[in-house]
Protein backbone atom coordinates (compact mmCIF):
# COMPACT_ATOMS: atom_id res chain seq x y z
CA UNK A 1 0.00 0.00 0.00
CA UNK A 2 1.42 3.41 -0.94
CA UNK A 3 2.17 5.83 1.86
CA UNK A 4 0.45 9.23 1.96
CA UNK A 5 3.21 11.52 0.67
CA UNK A 6 1.43 14.46 -0.90
CA UNK A 7 3.13 17.08 1.23
CA UNK A 8 6.67 15.80 1.61
CA UNK A 9 9.48 17.52 -0.25
CA UNK A 10 10.92 15.75 -3.23
CA UNK A 11 14.55 14.65 -3.15
CA UNK A 12 15.62 17.30 -5.65
CA UNK A 13 15.32 19.98 -2.97
CA UNK A 14 18.39 18.57 -1.25
CA UNK A 15 19.45 17.05 2.03
CA UNK A 16 21.12 20.29 3.21
CA UNK A 17 17.73 21.83 4.07
CA UNK A 18 16.88 18.84 6.28
CA UNK A 19 20.20 19.20 8.08
CA UNK A 20 19.63 22.92 8.58
CA UNK A 21 16.24 22.32 10.20
CA UNK A 22 17.59 19.57 12.42
CA UNK A 23 19.55 22.25 14.26
CA UNK A 24 16.18 23.61 15.43
CA UNK A 25 15.43 20.25 17.12
CA UNK A 26 12.08 20.17 15.32
CA UNK A 27 11.56 16.66 13.98
CA UNK A 28 8.17 17.07 12.31
CA UNK A 29 5.27 19.45 11.76
CA UNK A 30 1.70 18.18 11.35
CA UNK A 31 -1.32 20.30 10.54
CA UNK A 32 -4.61 18.46 10.32
CA UNK A 33 -8.29 19.21 10.12
CA UNK A 34 -10.36 18.56 13.24
CA UNK A 35 -11.43 15.26 11.66
CA UNK A 36 -7.81 14.07 11.66
CA UNK A 37 -7.41 14.40 7.89
CA UNK A 38 -3.88 15.69 7.14
CA UNK A 39 -3.77 19.21 5.77
CA UNK A 40 0.01 19.52 5.76
CA UNK A 41 2.94 17.63 7.24
CA UNK A 42 6.69 17.65 6.99
CA UNK A 43 9.18 15.32 8.66
CA UNK A 44 12.91 15.96 8.81
CA UNK A 45 15.53 13.23 8.36
CA UNK A 46 17.07 11.36 10.16
CA UNK A 47 14.22 11.67 12.65
CA UNK A 48 11.64 10.84 10.01
CA UNK A 49 8.81 8.90 11.51
CA UNK A 50 8.39 5.41 10.25
CA UNK A 51 4.62 5.54 10.67
CA UNK A 52 2.28 6.76 7.96
CA UNK A 53 1.68 10.49 8.63
CA UNK A 54 -2.04 10.17 7.98
CA UNK A 55 -2.27 7.61 10.81
CA UNK A 56 -0.34 9.95 13.12
CA UNK A 57 -2.68 12.81 12.23
CA UNK A 58 -5.64 10.62 13.17
CA UNK A 59 -3.96 9.66 16.45
CA UNK A 60 -3.15 13.29 17.35
CA UNK A 61 -6.71 14.33 16.53
CA UNK A 62 -8.14 11.47 18.62
CA UNK A 63 -5.90 12.37 21.58
CA UNK A 64 -7.00 15.98 21.36
CA UNK A 65 -10.69 15.01 21.20
CA UNK A 66 -10.26 12.59 24.12
CA UNK A 67 -8.64 15.24 26.32
CA UNK A 68 -11.33 17.74 25.34
CA UNK A 69 -14.09 15.28 26.31
CA UNK A 70 -12.47 14.27 29.61
CA UNK A 71 -11.65 17.83 30.69
CA UNK A 72 -14.88 19.49 29.49
CA UNK A 73 -13.40 21.51 26.66
CA UNK A 74 -9.71 21.84 27.51
CA UNK A 75 -7.28 20.81 24.82
CA UNK A 76 -4.03 18.92 25.10
CA UNK A 77 -1.01 21.22 25.15
CA UNK A 78 1.99 18.93 25.37
CA UNK A 79 2.82 15.25 25.43
CA UNK A 80 6.25 13.87 26.34
CA UNK A 81 7.26 10.43 25.08
CA UNK A 82 10.83 9.17 25.31
CA UNK A 83 13.13 11.74 23.76
CA UNK A 84 10.20 13.31 21.89
CA UNK A 85 7.96 16.19 22.85
CA UNK A 86 4.68 16.82 21.05
CA UNK A 87 3.33 20.38 21.27
CA UNK A 88 -0.35 20.78 20.36
CA UNK A 89 -2.21 23.91 19.25
CA UNK A 90 -5.96 23.59 18.72
CA UNK A 91 -7.68 25.85 16.21
CA UNK A 92 -11.37 26.20 15.37
CA UNK A 93 -11.09 23.82 12.40
CA UNK A 94 -7.61 22.38 12.70
CA UNK A 95 -4.89 21.07 14.96
CA UNK A 96 -1.16 21.82 14.80
CA UNK A 97 1.34 19.37 16.29
CA UNK A 98 5.07 20.05 16.49
CA UNK A 99 7.30 17.06 17.20
CA UNK A 100 10.55 18.13 18.76
CA UNK A 101 13.37 17.15 21.05
CA UNK A 102 12.33 16.99 24.69
CA UNK A 103 14.85 19.68 25.63
CA UNK A 104 13.34 22.31 23.27
CA UNK A 105 12.39 25.54 25.00
CA UNK A 106 8.59 25.49 25.46
CA UNK A 107 8.42 29.29 25.09
CA UNK A 108 10.03 29.12 21.65
CA UNK A 109 7.83 26.17 20.65
CA UNK A 110 4.77 28.11 21.78
CA UNK A 111 5.92 31.11 19.74
CA UNK A 112 6.38 28.89 16.68
CA UNK A 113 2.91 27.35 17.00
CA UNK A 114 1.43 30.85 17.37
CA UNK A 115 3.18 31.95 14.16
CA UNK A 116 1.84 28.92 12.27
CA UNK A 117 -1.62 29.58 13.73
CA UNK A 118 -1.49 33.19 12.61
CA UNK A 119 -0.44 32.09 9.12
CA UNK A 120 -3.30 29.57 8.87
CA UNK A 121 -6.00 31.84 10.24
CA UNK A 122 -5.08 34.87 8.15
CA UNK A 123 -3.61 33.88 4.79
CA UNK A 124 -4.85 30.28 4.46
CA UNK A 125 -8.19 30.34 6.28
CA UNK A 126 -10.04 29.33 3.10
CA UNK A 127 -7.85 26.22 2.81
CA UNK A 128 -9.08 24.99 6.19
CA UNK A 129 -12.55 24.64 4.64
CA UNK A 130 -11.22 23.00 1.47
CA UNK A 131 -10.93 19.21 1.29
CA UNK A 132 -7.56 19.07 -0.47
CA UNK A 133 -4.23 18.98 1.42
CA UNK A 134 -1.76 21.82 1.08
CA UNK A 135 1.21 20.47 -0.82
CA UNK A 136 4.65 21.92 -1.45
CA UNK A 137 3.82 21.87 -5.16
CA UNK A 138 0.54 23.82 -5.10
CA UNK A 139 2.09 27.29 -5.52
CA UNK A 140 0.25 28.60 -2.47
CA UNK A 141 3.46 29.63 -0.77
CA UNK A 142 2.46 27.78 2.39
CA UNK A 143 5.62 25.68 2.67
CA UNK A 144 7.83 28.73 2.05
CA UNK A 145 6.08 30.57 4.88
CA UNK A 146 6.46 27.57 7.21
CA UNK A 147 10.13 27.41 6.19
CA UNK A 148 10.55 31.07 7.22
CA UNK A 149 8.93 30.38 10.60
CA UNK A 150 11.44 27.52 11.09
CA UNK A 151 14.34 29.80 10.19
CA UNK A 152 13.08 32.46 12.62
CA UNK A 153 12.84 29.75 15.29
CA UNK A 154 16.43 28.71 14.56
CA UNK A 155 17.64 32.31 14.97
CA UNK A 156 15.68 32.67 18.24
CA UNK A 157 17.20 29.43 19.51
CA UNK A 158 20.70 30.60 18.60
CA UNK A 159 20.12 33.95 20.36
CA UNK A 160 18.77 32.13 23.42
CA UNK A 161 21.95 30.05 23.62
CA UNK A 162 24.02 33.24 23.82
CA UNK A 163 22.17 34.46 26.91
CA UNK A 164 23.86 33.81 30.26
CA UNK A 165 22.39 30.90 32.19
CA UNK A 166 20.55 31.93 35.33
CA UNK A 167 20.98 29.53 38.23
CA UNK A 168 18.17 29.70 40.78
PDB file of C-alpha atoms in Angstrom:
ATOM      1  CA  UNK A   1       0.000   0.000   0.000  1.00  0.00           C
ATOM      2  CA  UNK A   2       1.420   3.412  -0.944  1.00  0.00           C
ATOM      3  CA  UNK A   3       2.167   5.830   1.857  1.00  0.00           C
ATOM      4  CA  UNK A   4       0.455   9.230   1.962  1.00  0.00           C
ATOM      5  CA  UNK A   5       3.209  11.519   0.668  1.00  0.00           C
ATOM      6  CA  UNK A   6       1.426  14.461  -0.900  1.00  0.00           C
ATOM      7  CA  UNK A   7       3.129  17.082   1.227  1.00  0.00           C
ATOM      8  CA  UNK A   8       6.672  15.803   1.613  1.00  0.00           C
ATOM      9  CA  UNK A   9       9.480  17.524  -0.247  1.00  0.00           C
ATOM     10  CA  UNK A  10      10.919  15.754  -3.229  1.00  0.00           C
ATOM     11  CA  UNK A  11      14.549  14.649  -3.148  1.00  0.00           C
ATOM     12  CA  UNK A  12      15.621  17.298  -5.647  1.00  0.00           C
ATOM     13  CA  UNK A  13      15.324  19.976  -2.969  1.00  0.00           C
ATOM     14  CA  UNK A  14      18.393  18.568  -1.249  1.00  0.00           C
ATOM     15  CA  UNK A  15      19.447  17.055   2.032  1.00  0.00           C
ATOM     16  CA  UNK A  16      21.117  20.291   3.212  1.00  0.00           C
ATOM     17  CA  UNK A  17      17.729  21.829   4.073  1.00  0.00           C
ATOM     18  CA  UNK A  18      16.880  18.842   6.280  1.00  0.00           C
ATOM     19  CA  UNK A  19      20.199  19.204   8.076  1.00  0.00           C
ATOM     20  CA  UNK A  20      19.633  22.924   8.578  1.00  0.00           C
ATOM     21  CA  UNK A  21      16.237  22.323  10.196  1.00  0.00           C
ATOM     22  CA  UNK A  22      17.589  19.568  12.425  1.00  0.00           C
ATOM     23  CA  UNK A  23      19.545  22.247  14.264  1.00  0.00           C
ATOM     24  CA  UNK A  24      16.182  23.611  15.435  1.00  0.00           C
ATOM     25  CA  UNK A  25      15.427  20.252  17.116  1.00  0.00           C
ATOM     26  CA  UNK A  26      12.082  20.172  15.322  1.00  0.00           C
ATOM     27  CA  UNK A  27      11.564  16.663  13.977  1.00  0.00           C
ATOM     28  CA  UNK A  28       8.169  17.075  12.312  1.00  0.00           C
ATOM     29  CA  UNK A  29       5.270  19.450  11.755  1.00  0.00           C
ATOM     30  CA  UNK A  30       1.704  18.183  11.352  1.00  0.00           C
ATOM     31  CA  UNK A  31      -1.324  20.295  10.539  1.00  0.00           C
ATOM     32  CA  UNK A  32      -4.611  18.456  10.322  1.00  0.00           C
ATOM     33  CA  UNK A  33      -8.286  19.209  10.125  1.00  0.00           C
ATOM     34  CA  UNK A  34     -10.358  18.559  13.237  1.00  0.00           C
ATOM     35  CA  UNK A  35     -11.433  15.261  11.657  1.00  0.00           C
ATOM     36  CA  UNK A  36      -7.805  14.066  11.664  1.00  0.00           C
ATOM     37  CA  UNK A  37      -7.410  14.403   7.893  1.00  0.00           C
ATOM     38  CA  UNK A  38      -3.877  15.692   7.141  1.00  0.00           C
ATOM     39  CA  UNK A  39      -3.773  19.208   5.770  1.00  0.00           C
ATOM     40  CA  UNK A  40       0.014  19.518   5.757  1.00  0.00           C
ATOM     41  CA  UNK A  41       2.939  17.625   7.243  1.00  0.00           C
ATOM     42  CA  UNK A  42       6.690  17.652   6.987  1.00  0.00           C
ATOM     43  CA  UNK A  43       9.181  15.321   8.658  1.00  0.00           C
ATOM     44  CA  UNK A  44      12.908  15.960   8.807  1.00  0.00           C
ATOM     45  CA  UNK A  45      15.527  13.235   8.362  1.00  0.00           C
ATOM     46  CA  UNK A  46      17.073  11.359  10.157  1.00  0.00           C
ATOM     47  CA  UNK A  47      14.224  11.667  12.651  1.00  0.00           C
ATOM     48  CA  UNK A  48      11.643  10.836  10.010  1.00  0.00           C
ATOM     49  CA  UNK A  49       8.814   8.904  11.508  1.00  0.00           C
ATOM     50  CA  UNK A  50       8.390   5.409  10.250  1.00  0.00           C
ATOM     51  CA  UNK A  51       4.624   5.541  10.672  1.00  0.00           C
ATOM     52  CA  UNK A  52       2.282   6.763   7.959  1.00  0.00           C
ATOM     53  CA  UNK A  53       1.681  10.492   8.634  1.00  0.00           C
ATOM     54  CA  UNK A  54      -2.044  10.169   7.984  1.00  0.00           C
ATOM     55  CA  UNK A  55      -2.270   7.608  10.806  1.00  0.00           C
ATOM     56  CA  UNK A  56      -0.340   9.954  13.118  1.00  0.00           C
ATOM     57  CA  UNK A  57      -2.683  12.814  12.227  1.00  0.00           C
ATOM     58  CA  UNK A  58      -5.641  10.620  13.171  1.00  0.00           C
ATOM     59  CA  UNK A  59      -3.956   9.664  16.454  1.00  0.00           C
ATOM     60  CA  UNK A  60      -3.152  13.290  17.345  1.00  0.00           C
ATOM     61  CA  UNK A  61      -6.706  14.334  16.534  1.00  0.00           C
ATOM     62  CA  UNK A  62      -8.141  11.473  18.618  1.00  0.00           C
ATOM     63  CA  UNK A  63      -5.900  12.370  21.578  1.00  0.00           C
ATOM     64  CA  UNK A  64      -6.998  15.983  21.363  1.00  0.00           C
ATOM     65  CA  UNK A  65     -10.692  15.009  21.200  1.00  0.00           C
ATOM     66  CA  UNK A  66     -10.264  12.586  24.123  1.00  0.00           C
ATOM     67  CA  UNK A  67      -8.644  15.236  26.324  1.00  0.00           C
ATOM     68  CA  UNK A  68     -11.335  17.740  25.339  1.00  0.00           C
ATOM     69  CA  UNK A  69     -14.090  15.283  26.314  1.00  0.00           C
ATOM     70  CA  UNK A  70     -12.474  14.274  29.609  1.00  0.00           C
ATOM     71  CA  UNK A  71     -11.646  17.834  30.688  1.00  0.00           C
ATOM     72  CA  UNK A  72     -14.879  19.495  29.493  1.00  0.00           C
ATOM     73  CA  UNK A  73     -13.400  21.510  26.664  1.00  0.00           C
ATOM     74  CA  UNK A  74      -9.711  21.837  27.514  1.00  0.00           C
ATOM     75  CA  UNK A  75      -7.276  20.805  24.820  1.00  0.00           C
ATOM     76  CA  UNK A  76      -4.027  18.918  25.099  1.00  0.00           C
ATOM     77  CA  UNK A  77      -1.010  21.218  25.151  1.00  0.00           C
ATOM     78  CA  UNK A  78       1.991  18.926  25.374  1.00  0.00           C
ATOM     79  CA  UNK A  79       2.825  15.250  25.428  1.00  0.00           C
ATOM     80  CA  UNK A  80       6.252  13.870  26.336  1.00  0.00           C
ATOM     81  CA  UNK A  81       7.258  10.433  25.081  1.00  0.00           C
ATOM     82  CA  UNK A  82      10.829   9.170  25.309  1.00  0.00           C
ATOM     83  CA  UNK A  83      13.132  11.736  23.757  1.00  0.00           C
ATOM     84  CA  UNK A  84      10.195  13.306  21.893  1.00  0.00           C
ATOM     85  CA  UNK A  85       7.963  16.194  22.854  1.00  0.00           C
ATOM     86  CA  UNK A  86       4.676  16.823  21.052  1.00  0.00           C
ATOM     87  CA  UNK A  87       3.328  20.375  21.268  1.00  0.00           C
ATOM     88  CA  UNK A  88      -0.354  20.781  20.363  1.00  0.00           C
ATOM     89  CA  UNK A  89      -2.208  23.909  19.249  1.00  0.00           C
ATOM     90  CA  UNK A  90      -5.956  23.587  18.723  1.00  0.00           C
ATOM     91  CA  UNK A  91      -7.676  25.846  16.205  1.00  0.00           C
ATOM     92  CA  UNK A  92     -11.373  26.202  15.374  1.00  0.00           C
ATOM     93  CA  UNK A  93     -11.095  23.824  12.404  1.00  0.00           C
ATOM     94  CA  UNK A  94      -7.613  22.379  12.700  1.00  0.00           C
ATOM     95  CA  UNK A  95      -4.890  21.070  14.962  1.00  0.00           C
ATOM     96  CA  UNK A  96      -1.164  21.819  14.798  1.00  0.00           C
ATOM     97  CA  UNK A  97       1.337  19.374  16.290  1.00  0.00           C
ATOM     98  CA  UNK A  98       5.072  20.048  16.490  1.00  0.00           C
ATOM     99  CA  UNK A  99       7.295  17.055  17.202  1.00  0.00           C
ATOM    100  CA  UNK A 100      10.553  18.133  18.762  1.00  0.00           C
ATOM    101  CA  UNK A 101      13.370  17.145  21.049  1.00  0.00           C
ATOM    102  CA  UNK A 102      12.326  16.986  24.693  1.00  0.00           C
ATOM    103  CA  UNK A 103      14.846  19.683  25.627  1.00  0.00           C
ATOM    104  CA  UNK A 104      13.336  22.307  23.270  1.00  0.00           C
ATOM    105  CA  UNK A 105      12.387  25.535  24.995  1.00  0.00           C
ATOM    106  CA  UNK A 106       8.585  25.495  25.456  1.00  0.00           C
ATOM    107  CA  UNK A 107       8.423  29.285  25.091  1.00  0.00           C
ATOM    108  CA  UNK A 108      10.034  29.119  21.651  1.00  0.00           C
ATOM    109  CA  UNK A 109       7.830  26.172  20.648  1.00  0.00           C
ATOM    110  CA  UNK A 110       4.766  28.112  21.779  1.00  0.00           C
ATOM    111  CA  UNK A 111       5.920  31.112  19.736  1.00  0.00           C
ATOM    112  CA  UNK A 112       6.383  28.892  16.683  1.00  0.00           C
ATOM    113  CA  UNK A 113       2.910  27.352  17.003  1.00  0.00           C
ATOM    114  CA  UNK A 114       1.434  30.851  17.375  1.00  0.00           C
ATOM    115  CA  UNK A 115       3.178  31.949  14.165  1.00  0.00           C
ATOM    116  CA  UNK A 116       1.843  28.924  12.267  1.00  0.00           C
ATOM    117  CA  UNK A 117      -1.623  29.582  13.732  1.00  0.00           C
ATOM    118  CA  UNK A 118      -1.489  33.194  12.608  1.00  0.00           C
ATOM    119  CA  UNK A 119      -0.441  32.090   9.120  1.00  0.00           C
ATOM    120  CA  UNK A 120      -3.295  29.574   8.871  1.00  0.00           C
ATOM    121  CA  UNK A 121      -6.005  31.845  10.237  1.00  0.00           C
ATOM    122  CA  UNK A 122      -5.080  34.870   8.146  1.00  0.00           C
ATOM    123  CA  UNK A 123      -3.613  33.880   4.789  1.00  0.00           C
ATOM    124  CA  UNK A 124      -4.846  30.282   4.457  1.00  0.00           C
ATOM    125  CA  UNK A 125      -8.190  30.341   6.276  1.00  0.00           C
ATOM    126  CA  UNK A 126     -10.043  29.330   3.098  1.00  0.00           C
ATOM    127  CA  UNK A 127      -7.847  26.219   2.807  1.00  0.00           C
ATOM    128  CA  UNK A 128      -9.084  24.991   6.195  1.00  0.00           C
ATOM    129  CA  UNK A 129     -12.548  24.637   4.639  1.00  0.00           C
ATOM    130  CA  UNK A 130     -11.216  23.000   1.467  1.00  0.00           C
ATOM    131  CA  UNK A 131     -10.928  19.213   1.286  1.00  0.00           C
ATOM    132  CA  UNK A 132      -7.558  19.075  -0.472  1.00  0.00           C
ATOM    133  CA  UNK A 133      -4.230  18.978   1.418  1.00  0.00           C
ATOM    134  CA  UNK A 134      -1.756  21.818   1.085  1.00  0.00           C
ATOM    135  CA  UNK A 135       1.214  20.466  -0.816  1.00  0.00           C
ATOM    136  CA  UNK A 136       4.645  21.918  -1.448  1.00  0.00           C
ATOM    137  CA  UNK A 137       3.816  21.866  -5.164  1.00  0.00           C
ATOM    138  CA  UNK A 138       0.539  23.819  -5.102  1.00  0.00           C
ATOM    139  CA  UNK A 139       2.088  27.291  -5.524  1.00  0.00           C
ATOM    140  CA  UNK A 140       0.249  28.600  -2.466  1.00  0.00           C
ATOM    141  CA  UNK A 141       3.463  29.632  -0.769  1.00  0.00           C
ATOM    142  CA  UNK A 142       2.461  27.778   2.392  1.00  0.00           C
ATOM    143  CA  UNK A 143       5.618  25.679   2.672  1.00  0.00           C
ATOM    144  CA  UNK A 144       7.835  28.731   2.047  1.00  0.00           C
ATOM    145  CA  UNK A 145       6.084  30.570   4.878  1.00  0.00           C
ATOM    146  CA  UNK A 146       6.465  27.565   7.209  1.00  0.00           C
ATOM    147  CA  UNK A 147      10.131  27.408   6.192  1.00  0.00           C
ATOM    148  CA  UNK A 148      10.552  31.071   7.215  1.00  0.00           C
ATOM    149  CA  UNK A 149       8.932  30.377  10.596  1.00  0.00           C
ATOM    150  CA  UNK A 150      11.442  27.524  11.089  1.00  0.00           C
ATOM    151  CA  UNK A 151      14.339  29.804  10.194  1.00  0.00           C
ATOM    152  CA  UNK A 152      13.082  32.461  12.624  1.00  0.00           C
ATOM    153  CA  UNK A 153      12.838  29.746  15.287  1.00  0.00           C
ATOM    154  CA  UNK A 154      16.425  28.711  14.558  1.00  0.00           C
ATOM    155  CA  UNK A 155      17.639  32.308  14.972  1.00  0.00           C
ATOM    156  CA  UNK A 156      15.680  32.668  18.243  1.00  0.00           C
ATOM    157  CA  UNK A 157      17.197  29.429  19.509  1.00  0.00           C
ATOM    158  CA  UNK A 158      20.701  30.601  18.605  1.00  0.00           C
ATOM    159  CA  UNK A 159      20.117  33.949  20.359  1.00  0.00           C
ATOM    160  CA  UNK A 160      18.775  32.132  23.424  1.00  0.00           C
ATOM    161  CA  UNK A 161      21.948  30.047  23.619  1.00  0.00           C
ATOM    162  CA  UNK A 162      24.018  33.242  23.822  1.00  0.00           C
ATOM    163  CA  UNK A 163      22.173  34.458  26.908  1.00  0.00           C
ATOM    164  CA  UNK A 164      23.857  33.813  30.260  1.00  0.00           C
ATOM    165  CA  UNK A 165      22.394  30.898  32.193  1.00  0.00           C
ATOM    166  CA  UNK A 166      20.552  31.934  35.335  1.00  0.00           C
ATOM    167  CA  UNK A 167      20.982  29.533  38.227  1.00  0.00           C
ATOM    168  CA  UNK A 168      18.173  29.703  40.780  1.00  0.00           C
TER     169      UNK A 168
END
